[in-house]
JSON list of C-alpha atoms in Angstrom, two decimals:
[
{"chain": "N", "resi": 1, "resn": "UNK", "atom": "CA", "xyz": [0.04, -0.41, -0.09]},
{"chain": "N", "resi": 2, "resn": "UNK", "atom": "CA", "xyz": [0.89, 3.40, -1.26]},
{"chain": "N", "resi": 3, "resn": "UNK", "atom": "CA", "xyz": [-0.36, 6.89, 1.25]},
{"chain": "N", "resi": 4, "resn": "UNK", "atom": "CA", "xyz": [0.69, 10.41, 1.30]},
{"chain": "N", "resi": 5, "resn": "UNK", "atom": "CA", "xyz": [0.77, 11.99, 4.40]},
{"chain": "N", "resi": 6, "resn": "UNK", "atom": "CA", "xyz": [-0.37, 15.75, 5.04]},
{"chain": "N", "resi": 7, "resn": "UNK", "atom": "CA", "xyz": [0.52, 17.77, 7.13]},
{"chain": "N", "resi": 8, "resn": "UNK", "atom": "CA", "xyz": [0.26, 21.65, 8.13]},
{"chain": "N", "resi": 9, "resn": "UNK", "atom": "CA", "xyz": [-2.36, 23.37, 7.34]},
{"chain": "N", "resi": 10, "resn": "UNK", "atom": "CA", "xyz": [-4.65, 25.82, 10.19]},
{"chain": "N", "resi": 11, "resn": "UNK", "atom": "CA", "xyz": [-6.14, 29.38, 10.22]},
{"chain": "N", "resi": 12, "resn": "UNK", "atom": "CA", "xyz": [-3.51, 32.32, 8.96]},
{"chain": "N", "resi": 13, "resn": "UNK", "atom": "CA", "xyz": [-4.06, 35.94, 9.10]},
{"chain": "N", "resi": 14, "resn": "UNK", "atom": "CA", "xyz": [-4.42, 38.20, 5.23]},
{"chain": "N", "resi": 15, "resn": "UNK", "atom": "CA", "xyz": [-1.35, 38.48, 3.88]},
{"chain": "N", "resi": 16, "resn": "UNK", "atom": "CA", "xyz": [0.68, 35.29, 6.08]},
{"chain": "N", "resi": 17, "resn": "UNK", "atom": "CA", "xyz": [2.92, 32.50, 5.55]},
{"chain": "N", "resi": 18, "resn": "UNK", "atom": "CA", "xyz": [1.67, 28.18, 5.92]},
{"chain": "N", "resi": 19, "resn": "UNK", "atom": "CA", "xyz": [4.20, 25.45, 5.23]},
{"chain": "N", "resi": 20, "resn": "UNK", "atom": "CA", "xyz": [2.70, 22.39, 3.65]},
{"chain": "N", "resi": 21, "resn": "UNK", "atom": "CA", "xyz": [4.58, 19.07, 3.95]},
{"chain": "N", "resi": 22, "resn": "UNK", "atom": "CA", "xyz": [3.66, 15.87, 2.58]},
{"chain": "N", "resi": 23, "resn": "UNK", "atom": "CA", "xyz": [4.78, 12.33, 3.08]},
{"chain": "N", "resi": 24, "resn": "UNK", "atom": "CA", "xyz": [4.61, 9.10, 0.41]},
{"chain": "N", "resi": 25, "resn": "UNK", "atom": "CA", "xyz": [4.94, 6.11, 2.15]},
{"chain": "N", "resi": 26, "resn": "UNK", "atom": "CA", "xyz": [5.16, 2.26, 2.16]},
{"chain": "N", "resi": 27, "resn": "UNK", "atom": "CA", "xyz": [5.82, 0.55, -1.38]},
{"chain": "N", "resi": 28, "resn": "UNK", "atom": "CA", "xyz": [7.17, 2.51, -3.14]},
{"chain": "N", "resi": 29, "resn": "UNK", "atom": "CA", "xyz": [9.98, 2.20, -6.80]},
{"chain": "N", "resi": 30, "resn": "UNK", "atom": "CA", "xyz": [9.81, 5.82, -7.63]},
{"chain": "N", "resi": 31, "resn": "UNK", "atom": "CA", "xyz": [7.99, 8.34, -7.46]},
{"chain": "N", "resi": 32, "resn": "UNK", "atom": "CA", "xyz": [6.99, 11.15, -10.75]},
{"chain": "N", "resi": 33, "resn": "UNK", "atom": "CA", "xyz": [5.20, 14.04, -10.34]},
{"chain": "N", "resi": 34, "resn": "UNK", "atom": "CA", "xyz": [4.52, 14.97, -6.78]},
{"chain": "N", "resi": 35, "resn": "UNK", "atom": "CA", "xyz": [1.96, 18.41, -6.49]},
{"chain": "N", "resi": 36, "resn": "UNK", "atom": "CA", "xyz": [-0.68, 20.18, -4.66]},
{"chain": "N", "resi": 37, "resn": "UNK", "atom": "CA", "xyz": [-4.17, 20.44, -5.78]},
{"chain": "N", "resi": 38, "resn": "UNK", "atom": "CA", "xyz": [-7.28, 22.65, -3.59]},
{"chain": "N", "resi": 39, "resn": "UNK", "atom": "CA", "xyz": [-10.94, 22.65, -3.74]},
{"chain": "N", "resi": 40, "resn": "UNK", "atom": "CA", "xyz": [-12.64, 25.30, -2.25]},
{"chain": "N", "resi": 41, "resn": "UNK", "atom": "CA", "xyz": [-16.35, 24.76, -0.62]},
{"chain": "N", "resi": 42, "resn": "UNK", "atom": "CA", "xyz": [-18.84, 25.18, -3.38]},
{"chain": "N", "resi": 43, "resn": "UNK", "atom": "CA", "xyz": [-15.39, 24.39, -6.32]},
{"chain": "N", "resi": 44, "resn": "UNK", "atom": "CA", "xyz": [-14.04, 22.39, -8.76]},
{"chain": "N", "resi": 45, "resn": "UNK", "atom": "CA", "xyz": [-10.41, 20.24, -7.36]},
{"chain": "N", "resi": 46, "resn": "UNK", "atom": "CA", "xyz": [-7.95, 22.65, -9.19]},
{"chain": "N", "resi": 47, "resn": "UNK", "atom": "CA", "xyz": [-4.62, 22.86, -9.62]},
{"chain": "N", "resi": 48, "resn": "UNK", "atom": "CA", "xyz": [-1.59, 24.60, -7.55]},
{"chain": "N", "resi": 49, "resn": "UNK", "atom": "CA", "xyz": [1.54, 23.50, -7.69]},
{"chain": "N", "resi": 50, "resn": "UNK", "atom": "CA", "xyz": [3.59, 20.68, -9.66]},
{"chain": "N", "resi": 51, "resn": "UNK", "atom": "CA", "xyz": [7.34, 19.41, -8.74]},
{"chain": "N", "resi": 52, "resn": "UNK", "atom": "CA", "xyz": [8.70, 16.43, -11.09]},
{"chain": "N", "resi": 53, "resn": "UNK", "atom": "CA", "xyz": [11.94, 13.86, -10.12]},
{"chain": "N", "resi": 54, "resn": "UNK", "atom": "CA", "xyz": [14.23, 16.05, -12.06]},
{"chain": "N", "resi": 55, "resn": "UNK", "atom": "CA", "xyz": [12.77, 19.56, -9.96]},
{"chain": "N", "resi": 56, "resn": "UNK", "atom": "CA", "xyz": [10.94, 21.13, -12.98]},
{"chain": "N", "resi": 57, "resn": "UNK", "atom": "CA", "xyz": [7.94, 23.14, -11.88]},
{"chain": "N", "resi": 58, "resn": "UNK", "atom": "CA", "xyz": [5.07, 24.26, -11.88]},
{"chain": "N", "resi": 59, "resn": "UNK", "atom": "CA", "xyz": [2.50, 27.02, -10.75]},
{"chain": "N", "resi": 60, "resn": "UNK", "atom": "CA", "xyz": [-0.71, 27.87, -10.97]},
{"chain": "N", "resi": 61, "resn": "UNK", "atom": "CA", "xyz": [-0.41, 31.97, -12.08]},
{"chain": "N", "resi": 62, "resn": "UNK", "atom": "CA", "xyz": [-2.83, 32.98, -9.17]},
{"chain": "N", "resi": 63, "resn": "UNK", "atom": "CA", "xyz": [0.26, 31.77, -7.30]},
{"chain": "N", "resi": 64, "resn": "UNK", "atom": "CA", "xyz": [3.08, 31.89, -8.85]},
{"chain": "N", "resi": 65, "resn": "UNK", "atom": "CA", "xyz": [5.98, 34.56, -7.33]},
{"chain": "N", "resi": 66, "resn": "UNK", "atom": "CA", "xyz": [4.17, 33.75, -3.77]},
{"chain": "N", "resi": 67, "resn": "UNK", "atom": "CA", "xyz": [3.67, 29.56, -3.14]},
{"chain": "N", "resi": 68, "resn": "UNK", "atom": "CA", "xyz": [6.65, 27.70, -3.59]},
{"chain": "N", "resi": 69, "resn": "UNK", "atom": "CA", "xyz": [6.73, 23.59, -4.14]},
{"chain": "N", "resi": 70, "resn": "UNK", "atom": "CA", "xyz": [9.91, 21.51, -3.84]},
{"chain": "N", "resi": 71, "resn": "UNK", "atom": "CA", "xyz": [10.80, 18.54, -2.59]},
{"chain": "N", "resi": 72, "resn": "UNK", "atom": "CA", "xyz": [13.81, 15.95, -1.14]},
{"chain": "N", "resi": 73, "resn": "UNK", "atom": "CA", "xyz": [14.08, 12.83, -2.86]},
{"chain": "N", "resi": 74, "resn": "UNK", "atom": "CA", "xyz": [16.17, 10.84, 0.10]},
{"chain": "N", "resi": 75, "resn": "UNK", "atom": "CA", "xyz": [12.46, 11.54, 2.94]},
{"chain": "N", "resi": 76, "resn": "UNK", "atom": "CA", "xyz": [9.83, 11.47, -0.66]},
{"chain": "N", "resi": 77, "resn": "UNK", "atom": "CA", "xyz": [8.41, 14.25, 0.53]},
{"chain": "N", "resi": 78, "resn": "UNK", "atom": "CA", "xyz": [6.83, 17.15, -0.83]},
{"chain": "N", "resi": 79, "resn": "UNK", "atom": "CA", "xyz": [6.80, 20.76, 0.58]},
{"chain": "N", "resi": 80, "resn": "UNK", "atom": "CA", "xyz": [3.73, 24.03, -0.51]},
{"chain": "N", "resi": 81, "resn": "UNK", "atom": "CA", "xyz": [5.24, 26.89, 1.31]},
{"chain": "N", "resi": 82, "resn": "UNK", "atom": "CA", "xyz": [2.35, 29.87, 1.15]},
{"chain": "N", "resi": 83, "resn": "UNK", "atom": "CA", "xyz": [3.54, 32.54, 1.58]},
{"chain": "N", "resi": 84, "resn": "UNK", "atom": "CA", "xyz": [1.20, 36.60, 1.31]},
{"chain": "N", "resi": 85, "resn": "UNK", "atom": "CA", "xyz": [-2.00, 34.05, 1.88]},
{"chain": "N", "resi": 86, "resn": "UNK", "atom": "CA", "xyz": [-5.98, 35.92, 0.63]},
{"chain": "N", "resi": 87, "resn": "UNK", "atom": "CA", "xyz": [-8.58, 34.32, 2.30]},
{"chain": "N", "resi": 88, "resn": "UNK", "atom": "CA", "xyz": [-9.97, 33.57, -1.01]},
{"chain": "N", "resi": 89, "resn": "UNK", "atom": "CA", "xyz": [-7.19, 30.59, -1.13]},
{"chain": "N", "resi": 90, "resn": "UNK", "atom": "CA", "xyz": [-9.91, 28.59, 1.91]},
{"chain": "N", "resi": 91, "resn": "UNK", "atom": "CA", "xyz": [-9.96, 25.35, 0.82]},
{"chain": "N", "resi": 92, "resn": "UNK", "atom": "CA", "xyz": [-8.98, 21.60, 1.79]},
{"chain": "N", "resi": 93, "resn": "UNK", "atom": "CA", "xyz": [-5.09, 21.53, 0.13]},
{"chain": "N", "resi": 94, "resn": "UNK", "atom": "CA", "xyz": [-4.59, 18.21, -1.05]},
{"chain": "N", "resi": 95, "resn": "UNK", "atom": "CA", "xyz": [-1.01, 15.91, -2.17]},
{"chain": "N", "resi": 96, "resn": "UNK", "atom": "CA", "xyz": [-1.12, 14.37, -5.05]},
{"chain": "N", "resi": 97, "resn": "UNK", "atom": "CA", "xyz": [1.80, 12.11, -6.54]},
{"chain": "N", "resi": 98, "resn": "UNK", "atom": "CA", "xyz": [2.10, 9.60, -9.68]},
{"chain": "N", "resi": 99, "resn": "UNK", "atom": "CA", "xyz": [3.57, 6.67, -8.08]},
{"chain": "N", "resi": 100, "resn": "UNK", "atom": "CA", "xyz": [4.89, 3.32, -9.34]},
{"chain": "N", "resi": 101, "resn": "UNK", "atom": "CA", "xyz": [5.34, 0.47, -6.30]},
{"chain": "N", "resi": 102, "resn": "UNK", "atom": "CA", "xyz": [7.62, -1.53, -8.69]},
{"chain": "N", "resi": 103, "resn": "UNK", "atom": "CA", "xyz": [9.44, -2.02, -10.74]},
{"chain": "N", "resi": 104, "resn": "UNK", "atom": "CA", "xyz": [7.69, -3.20, -13.82]},
{"chain": "N", "resi": 105, "resn": "UNK", "atom": "CA", "xyz": [4.30, -1.40, -12.87]},
{"chain": "N", "resi": 106, "resn": "UNK", "atom": "CA", "xyz": [2.77, 1.72, -14.20]},
{"chain": "N", "resi": 107, "resn": "UNK", "atom": "CA", "xyz": [3.29, 4.95, -12.60]},
{"chain": "N", "resi": 108, "resn": "UNK", "atom": "CA", "xyz": [-0.78, 4.87, -10.78]},
{"chain": "N", "resi": 109, "resn": "UNK", "atom": "CA", "xyz": [-2.05, 8.79, -9.53]},
{"chain": "N", "resi": 110, "resn": "UNK", "atom": "CA", "xyz": [-1.84, 8.60, -5.08]},
{"chain": "N", "resi": 111, "resn": "UNK", "atom": "CA", "xyz": [-4.00, 11.46, -2.98]},
{"chain": "N", "resi": 112, "resn": "UNK", "atom": "CA", "xyz": [-3.64, 12.54, -0.06]},
{"chain": "N", "resi": 113, "resn": "UNK", "atom": "CA", "xyz": [-6.70, 12.90, 2.58]},
{"chain": "N", "resi": 114, "resn": "UNK", "atom": "CA", "xyz": [-6.59, 16.50, 2.76]},
{"chain": "N", "resi": 115, "resn": "UNK", "atom": "CA", "xyz": [-5.73, 19.48, 4.80]},
{"chain": "N", "resi": 116, "resn": "UNK", "atom": "CA", "xyz": [-7.34, 22.80, 5.23]},
{"chain": "N", "resi": 117, "resn": "UNK", "atom": "CA", "xyz": [-6.23, 26.52, 5.29]},
{"chain": "N", "resi": 118, "resn": "UNK", "atom": "CA", "xyz": [-8.16, 29.12, 5.95]},
{"chain": "N", "resi": 119, "resn": "UNK", "atom": "CA", "xyz": [-7.08, 32.12, 5.29]},
{"chain": "N", "resi": 120, "resn": "UNK", "atom": "CA", "xyz": [-9.85, 34.47, 8.33]},
{"chain": "N", "resi": 121, "resn": "UNK", "atom": "CA", "xyz": [-8.91, 37.59, 10.42]}
]
């Protein structure tokens, strides 16, 4: 089995910062892309940022310059540093990873359980 466990969510004031972490564990041969998505109440889940194993990153336009995604391949962990947070960014943030469990396996999608981020004064 593979698990993605997120941490670091919480309540923060507008303009504040939070750092999310997501650790993948279990039977893992290799991890390709890792990333963060978010879903606000009544809205569809949307991409926030992704990072591939080589380090290339991709961000939603709305977070460029404020959020930074990084990963520690040795720890199978991805991070999201979020600065200058806005109230409209209140959402459940989900970790995602493309993981191959065995040498001859294909890459499959895995999701974390989500962590709540609330931006409010």
